[in-house]
Amino acid sequence: MMDDWDKAGKIAGDALLVGKKLIKPGARFIEVTEAIENKINELGGKVGFPIQISVNNIAAHYTCIYEDKSVFNEEDIVKLDMGASCEGAVGDTAVTVDLSGKNKDLCKASYSALLEAIKMAKPGVPVCSIGEAVGETIASFGFKPITNLSGHGLNRWIVHDKPTIPNYNNGDKTKLKEGQIIAIEPFATDGCGLVAEGVRSFNYKLVKVKPVRNSYARDLMKYISDNFRTLPFSQRWLYTRFNKLEVNVGMNALLREGVIQNYAVLPEKNKGMVSQFEHTIRVGDKVLTRVEGSH
Ligand code: CO
């Protein structure tokens, strides 16, 4: 029998393939984003968190706003990171598309690291050993792992939970447990191996529901809590219900009150190029987001 985690993983894997095929020079980010969202819904899931499309030296956390004009360029190295949810159980997966073909080794580094880590991720294995394998595999290709980005545990309605799955040997002896759901996501770079906090993105998450005075903020808070609970959400999704003024005023008030938090875009500190691959696995069982034709 397939449980929600199996279903969410399969939907995420299938939807990622749809998006990956659309990433071509001249295509718009928003087309890829909407095609993935539609596929997830068509397959009976919900979007688990905003579709992330991060290019070149941006490692993570770029998501489209609704009037987004961004298009892919011939030289781009594109990280597509997305999640599908079934009742809060999220399958989290990512792939890198190298449009110029000049970054093959960089892609191979993070992909090989992911395969090594998956092989090792058995019950009783300390997370630092997985990190060590990831870091050494990436180094063997002449690149650096991004050490301040990491994989993570997943629990219902919580995408980033304990344990942290590091991309280097951080000395953390926490052991993996049978049946635990974790996402492994090695990032490789020709930069210094760290990301910085960049500009504000359109990714948000509800932190706590509390009384707020502003009526736009109050309505938005209820909508967010009813529809996304504690999963990350895109500002773009709010425009199906609210107008621009309501969103701008309401979101700023919610940020000020600490009701929601924003995620910053994460560029590599030395403007290095970045590749990433990710799968969600059930420890001691299988890769949940791997489907026919996927990485
Ligand atoms: Co992840």
GROMACS .gro file of C-alpha atoms and ligand atoms in nm:
model
  296
    1MET     CA    1   0.000   0.000   0.000
    2MET     CA    2   0.122   0.348  -0.084
    3ASP     CA    3   0.110   0.593   0.204
    4ASP     CA    4   0.111   0.973   0.172
    5TRP     CA    5   0.494   0.983   0.162
    6ASP     CA    6   0.509   0.732  -0.125
    7LYS     CA    7   0.239   0.923  -0.315
    8ALA     CA    8   0.398   1.265  -0.259
    9GLY     CA    9   0.739   1.132  -0.366
   10LYS     CA   10   0.603   0.983  -0.687
   11ILE     CA   11   0.408   1.300  -0.775
   12ALA     CA   12   0.715   1.517  -0.708
   13GLY     CA   13   0.931   1.291  -0.926
   14ASP     CA   14   0.683   1.299  -1.217
   15ALA     CA   15   0.627   1.676  -1.193
   16LEU     CA   16   1.002   1.746  -1.178
   17LEU     CA   17   1.043   1.567  -1.512
   18VAL     CA   18   0.774   1.787  -1.669
   19GLY     CA   19   0.955   2.100  -1.554
   20LYS     CA   20   1.301   1.976  -1.647
   21LYS     CA   21   1.197   1.918  -2.010
   22LEU     CA   22   1.070   2.277  -2.040
   23ILE     CA   23   1.399   2.435  -1.931
   24LYS     CA   24   1.541   2.564  -2.262
   25PRO     CA   25   1.705   2.889  -2.375
   26GLY     CA   26   1.432   3.152  -2.423
   27ALA     CA   27   1.170   2.972  -2.209
   28ARG     CA   28   1.021   3.171  -1.923
   29PHE     CA   29   1.066   3.072  -1.557
   30ILE     CA   30   0.694   3.126  -1.502
   31GLU     CA   31   0.598   2.873  -1.774
   32VAL     CA   32   0.808   2.606  -1.603
   33THR     CA   33   0.668   2.701  -1.263
   34GLU     CA   34   0.304   2.684  -1.377
   35ALA     CA   35   0.352   2.359  -1.572
   36ILE     CA   36   0.491   2.191  -1.259
   37GLU     CA   37   0.214   2.328  -1.037
   38ASN     CA   38  -0.050   2.207  -1.285
   39LYS     CA   39   0.107   1.860  -1.307
   40ILE     CA   40   0.116   1.824  -0.928
   41ASN     CA   41  -0.253   1.917  -0.903
   42GLU     CA   42  -0.348   1.691  -1.195
   43LEU     CA   43  -0.177   1.397  -1.018
   44GLY     CA   44  -0.382   1.460  -0.704
   45GLY     CA   45  -0.118   1.635  -0.494
   46LYS     CA   46  -0.068   1.987  -0.370
   47VAL     CA   47   0.236   2.204  -0.425
   48GLY     CA   48   0.454   2.134  -0.117
   49PHE     CA   49   0.653   2.458  -0.136
   50PRO     CA   50   0.710   2.724  -0.404
   51ILE     CA   51   0.889   2.602  -0.718
   52GLN     CA   52   1.253   2.714  -0.689
   53ILE     CA   53   1.441   2.807  -1.007
   54SER     CA   54   1.792   2.928  -0.923
   55VAL     CA   55   2.046   2.996  -1.198
   56ASN     CA   56   2.427   3.011  -1.214
   57ASN     CA   57   2.575   3.150  -0.889
   58ILE     CA   58   2.235   3.151  -0.715
   59ALA     CA   59   2.229   2.827  -0.515
   60ALA     CA   60   1.870   2.837  -0.393
   61HIS     CA   61   1.549   3.020  -0.304
   62TYR     CA   62   1.457   3.211  -0.620
   63THR     CA   63   1.087   3.174  -0.691
   64CYS     CA   64   0.871   3.361  -0.946
   65ILE     CA   65   0.635   3.643  -0.875
   66TYR     CA   66   0.329   3.639  -1.102
   67GLU     CA   67   0.455   3.899  -1.350
   68ASP     CA   68   0.804   3.742  -1.357
   69LYS     CA   69   0.978   3.817  -1.688
   70SER     CA   70   1.288   3.598  -1.632
   71VAL     CA   71   1.393   3.373  -1.921
   72PHE     CA   72   1.663   3.108  -1.949
   73ASN     CA   73   1.984   3.200  -2.129
   74GLU     CA   74   2.200   2.965  -2.337
   75GLU     CA   75   2.479   2.967  -2.078
   76ASP     CA   76   2.265   2.905  -1.770
   77ILE     CA   77   2.317   2.627  -1.521
   78VAL     CA   78   1.968   2.586  -1.373
   79LYS     CA   79   1.872   2.433  -1.039
   80LEU     CA   80   1.507   2.326  -1.028
   81ASP     CA   81   1.401   2.234  -0.673
   82MET     CA   82   1.039   2.148  -0.594
   83GLY     CA   83   0.805   1.958  -0.367
   84ALA     CA   84   0.466   1.788  -0.383
   85SER     CA   85   0.250   1.735  -0.077
   86CYS     CA   86  -0.014   1.478   0.020
   87GLU     CA   87  -0.175   1.580   0.350
   88GLY     CA   88   0.145   1.759   0.454
   89ALA     CA   89   0.377   1.469   0.361
   90VAL     CA   90   0.622   1.626   0.115
   91GLY     CA   91   0.842   1.472  -0.153
   92ASP     CA   92   1.134   1.713  -0.206
   93THR     CA   93   1.351   1.675  -0.517
   94ALA     CA   94   1.588   1.877  -0.733
   95VAL     CA   95   1.778   1.851  -1.058
   96THR     CA   96   2.034   2.068  -1.239
   97VAL     CA   97   2.000   2.146  -1.610
   98ASP     CA   98   2.324   2.258  -1.776
   99LEU     CA   99   2.207   2.449  -2.085
  100SER     CA  100   2.551   2.521  -2.234
  101GLY     CA  101   2.697   2.177  -2.164
  102LYS     CA  102   3.006   2.349  -2.021
  103ASN     CA  103   2.934   2.248  -1.661
  104LYS     CA  104   2.916   1.870  -1.702
  105ASP     CA  105   3.177   1.795  -1.433
  106LEU     CA  106   3.019   2.036  -1.188
  107CYS     CA  107   2.684   1.858  -1.235
  108LYS     CA  108   2.846   1.516  -1.212
  109ALA     CA  109   3.006   1.616  -0.880
  110SER     CA  110   2.678   1.684  -0.695
  111TYR     CA  111   2.496   1.398  -0.871
  112SER     CA  112   2.766   1.142  -0.782
  113ALA     CA  113   2.765   1.274  -0.426
  114LEU     CA  114   2.389   1.220  -0.406
  115LEU     CA  115   2.421   0.859  -0.529
  116GLU     CA  116   2.699   0.790  -0.276
  117ALA     CA  117   2.495   0.940   0.005
  118ILE     CA  118   2.185   0.739  -0.088
  119LYS     CA  119   2.392   0.418  -0.085
  120MET     CA  120   2.519   0.501   0.264
  121ALA     CA  121   2.193   0.623   0.420
  122LYS     CA  122   2.107   0.312   0.624
  123PRO     CA  123   1.967   0.289   0.979
  124GLY     CA  124   2.240   0.347   1.240
  125VAL     CA  125   2.470   0.548   1.012
  126PRO     CA  126   2.580   0.883   1.165
  127VAL     CA  127   2.488   1.186   0.956
  128CYS     CA  128   2.849   1.311   0.960
  129SER     CA  129   2.955   1.001   0.764
  130ILE     CA  130   2.705   1.089   0.493
  131GLY     CA  131   2.839   1.444   0.494
  132GLU     CA  132   3.194   1.314   0.466
  133ALA     CA  133   3.103   1.100   0.162
  134VAL     CA  134   2.928   1.397  -0.002
  135GLY     CA  135   3.221   1.631   0.061
  136GLU     CA  136   3.485   1.384  -0.056
  137THR     CA  137   3.295   1.290  -0.370
  138ILE     CA  138   3.255   1.654  -0.469
  139ALA     CA  139   3.624   1.724  -0.390
  140SER     CA  140   3.728   1.429  -0.611
  141PHE     CA  141   3.588   1.625  -0.908
  142GLY     CA  142   3.789   1.933  -0.807
  143PHE     CA  143   3.495   2.127  -0.660
  144LYS     CA  144   3.374   2.231  -0.315
  145PRO     CA  145   3.055   2.129  -0.137
  146ILE     CA  146   2.846   2.421  -0.011
  147THR     CA  147   2.885   2.366   0.361
  148ASN     CA  148   2.618   2.606   0.487
  149LEU     CA  149   2.344   2.433   0.288
  150SER     CA  150   2.227   2.088   0.390
  151GLY     CA  151   1.974   1.811   0.355
  152HIS     CA  152   1.711   1.766   0.623
  153GLY     CA  153   1.452   1.546   0.786
  154LEU     CA  154   1.088   1.583   0.680
  155ASN     CA  155   0.778   1.547   0.891
  156ARG     CA  156   0.412   1.619   0.818
  157TRP     CA  157   0.369   1.995   0.745
  158ILE     CA  158   0.741   2.051   0.823
  159VAL     CA  159   0.976   2.053   0.523
  160HIS     CA  160   1.294   2.135   0.714
  161ASP     CA  161   1.314   1.929   1.029
  162LYS     CA  162   1.581   1.740   1.224
  163PRO     CA  163   1.815   1.573   1.148
  164THR     CA  164   2.041   1.798   0.941
  165ILE     CA  165   2.212   1.599   0.663
  166PRO     CA  166   2.538   1.790   0.614
  167ASN     CA  167   2.734   1.822   0.289
  168TYR     CA  168   3.068   1.775   0.472
  169ASN     CA  169   3.191   1.598   0.785
  170ASN     CA  170   3.054   1.829   1.054
  171GLY     CA  171   3.120   1.583   1.337
  172ASP     CA  172   2.749   1.528   1.409
  173LYS     CA  173   2.714   1.165   1.526
  174THR     CA  174   2.330   1.163   1.515
  175LYS     CA  175   2.230   0.826   1.371
  176LEU     CA  176   1.972   0.772   1.100
  177LYS     CA  177   1.668   0.573   1.209
  178GLU     CA  178   1.473   0.306   1.023
  179GLY     CA  179   1.169   0.456   0.850
  180GLN     CA  180   1.283   0.818   0.892
  181ILE     CA  181   1.209   1.046   0.594
  182ILE     CA  182   1.509   1.255   0.488
  183ALA     CA  183   1.607   1.468   0.190
  184ILE     CA  184   1.968   1.455   0.072
  185GLU     CA  185   2.080   1.752  -0.137
  186PRO     CA  186   2.448   1.798  -0.221
  187PHE     CA  187   2.547   2.134  -0.371
  188ALA     CA  188   2.878   2.161  -0.561
  189THR     CA  189   3.052   2.484  -0.662
  190ASP     CA  190   3.368   2.625  -0.817
  191GLY     CA  191   3.339   2.915  -0.570
  192CYS     CA  192   3.438   2.919  -0.202
  193GLY     CA  193   3.172   2.673  -0.080
  194LEU     CA  194   2.948   2.911   0.112
  195VAL     CA  195   2.624   3.094   0.036
  196ALA     CA  196   2.544   3.446   0.154
  197GLU     CA  197   2.202   3.592   0.237
  198GLY     CA  198   2.090   3.782  -0.074
  199VAL     CA  199   1.780   3.989  -0.145
  200ARG     CA  200   1.432   3.909  -0.016
  201SER     CA  201   1.259   3.635  -0.218
  202PHE     CA  202   0.889   3.562  -0.270
  203ASN     CA  203   0.918   3.254  -0.044
  204TYR     CA  204   0.751   3.281   0.296
  205LYS     CA  205   0.648   3.061   0.584
  206LEU     CA  206   0.397   3.100   0.865
  207VAL     CA  207   0.576   3.120   1.200
  208LYS     CA  208   0.292   3.179   1.448
  209VAL     CA  209  -0.072   3.282   1.437
  210LYS     CA  210  -0.148   3.570   1.673
  211PRO     CA  211  -0.385   3.868   1.699
  212VAL     CA  212  -0.305   4.139   1.441
  213ARG     CA  213  -0.476   4.480   1.408
  214ASN     CA  214  -0.449   4.543   1.035
  215SER     CA  215  -0.750   4.387   0.861
  216TYR     CA  216  -0.561   4.295   0.540
  217ALA     CA  217  -0.303   4.120   0.753
  218ARG     CA  218  -0.572   3.938   0.950
  219ASP     CA  219  -0.743   3.808   0.634
  220LEU     CA  220  -0.410   3.703   0.482
  221MET     CA  221  -0.304   3.525   0.801
  222LYS     CA  222  -0.625   3.321   0.804
  223TYR     CA  223  -0.589   3.234   0.435
  224ILE     CA  224  -0.225   3.130   0.478
  225SER     CA  225  -0.297   2.923   0.787
  226ASP     CA  226  -0.600   2.750   0.626
  227ASN     CA  227  -0.430   2.676   0.293
  228PHE     CA  228  -0.060   2.623   0.356
  229ARG     CA  229  -0.043   2.565   0.734
  230THR     CA  230   0.331   2.556   0.816
  231LEU     CA  231   0.455   2.467   0.465
  232PRO     CA  232   0.647   2.739   0.278
  233PHE     CA  233   0.431   2.939   0.035
  234SER     CA  234   0.475   3.180  -0.255
  235GLN     CA  235   0.354   3.540  -0.248
  236ARG     CA  236   0.231   3.468  -0.603
  237TRP     CA  237  -0.033   3.222  -0.471
  238LEU     CA  238  -0.198   3.499  -0.267
  239TYR     CA  239  -0.310   3.690  -0.578
  240THR     CA  240  -0.576   3.428  -0.656
  241ARG     CA  241  -0.767   3.572  -0.359
  242PHE     CA  242  -0.622   3.915  -0.275
  243ASN     CA  243  -0.530   4.224  -0.478
  244LYS     CA  244  -0.188   4.388  -0.494
  245LEU     CA  245  -0.262   4.648  -0.227
  246GLU     CA  246  -0.399   4.390   0.017
  247VAL     CA  247  -0.096   4.166  -0.036
  248ASN     CA  248   0.162   4.447  -0.003
  249VAL     CA  249   0.014   4.606   0.307
  250GLY     CA  250  -0.088   4.276   0.468
  251MET     CA  251   0.240   4.093   0.408
  252ASN     CA  252   0.451   4.382   0.540
  253ALA     CA  253   0.240   4.392   0.856
  254LEU     CA  254   0.269   4.014   0.902
  255LEU     CA  255   0.647   4.031   0.859
  256ARG     CA  256   0.673   4.316   1.113
  257GLU     CA  257   0.463   4.123   1.363
  258GLY     CA  258   0.672   3.807   1.319
  259VAL     CA  259   0.369   3.610   1.197
  260ILE     CA  260   0.551   3.510   0.877
  261GLN     CA  261   0.916   3.484   0.783
  262ASN     CA  262   1.081   3.553   0.448
  263TYR     CA  263   1.353   3.342   0.288
  264ALA     CA  264   1.643   3.532   0.130
  265VAL     CA  265   1.777   3.436  -0.213
  266LEU     CA  266   2.107   3.250  -0.157
  267PRO     CA  267   2.398   3.343  -0.390
  268GLU     CA  268   2.736   3.172  -0.367
  269LYS     CA  269   2.974   3.406  -0.179
  270ASN     CA  270   3.242   3.417  -0.452
  271LYS     CA  271   2.988   3.414  -0.737
  272GLY     CA  272   3.084   3.052  -0.813
  273MET     CA  273   2.863   2.840  -1.037
  274VAL     CA  274   2.647   2.593  -0.843
  275SER     CA  275   2.495   2.251  -0.917
  276GLN     CA  276   2.253   2.054  -0.698
  277PHE     CA  277   2.069   1.722  -0.703
  278GLU     CA  278   1.819   1.604  -0.443
  279HIS     CA  279   1.604   1.307  -0.352
  280THR     CA  280   1.376   1.228  -0.060
  281ILE     CA  281   1.427   0.881   0.085
  282ARG     CA  282   1.275   0.659   0.352
  283VAL     CA  283   1.571   0.530   0.553
  284GLY     CA  284   1.612   0.154   0.524
  285ASP     CA  285   1.354   0.138   0.245
  286LYS     CA  286   1.377   0.335  -0.081
  287VAL     CA  287   1.415   0.659  -0.276
  288LEU     CA  288   1.065   0.808  -0.273
  289THR     CA  289   1.112   1.075  -0.543
  290ARG     CA  290   1.279   0.851  -0.802
  291VAL     CA  291   1.051   0.768  -1.096
  292GLU     CA  292   1.096   0.617  -1.444
  293GLY     CA  293   1.326   0.850  -1.639
  294SER     CA  294   1.438   1.065  -1.345
  295HIS     CA  295   1.788   1.112  -1.201
  296CO      CO  296   1.519   1.991   0.034
   0.00000   0.00000   0.00000
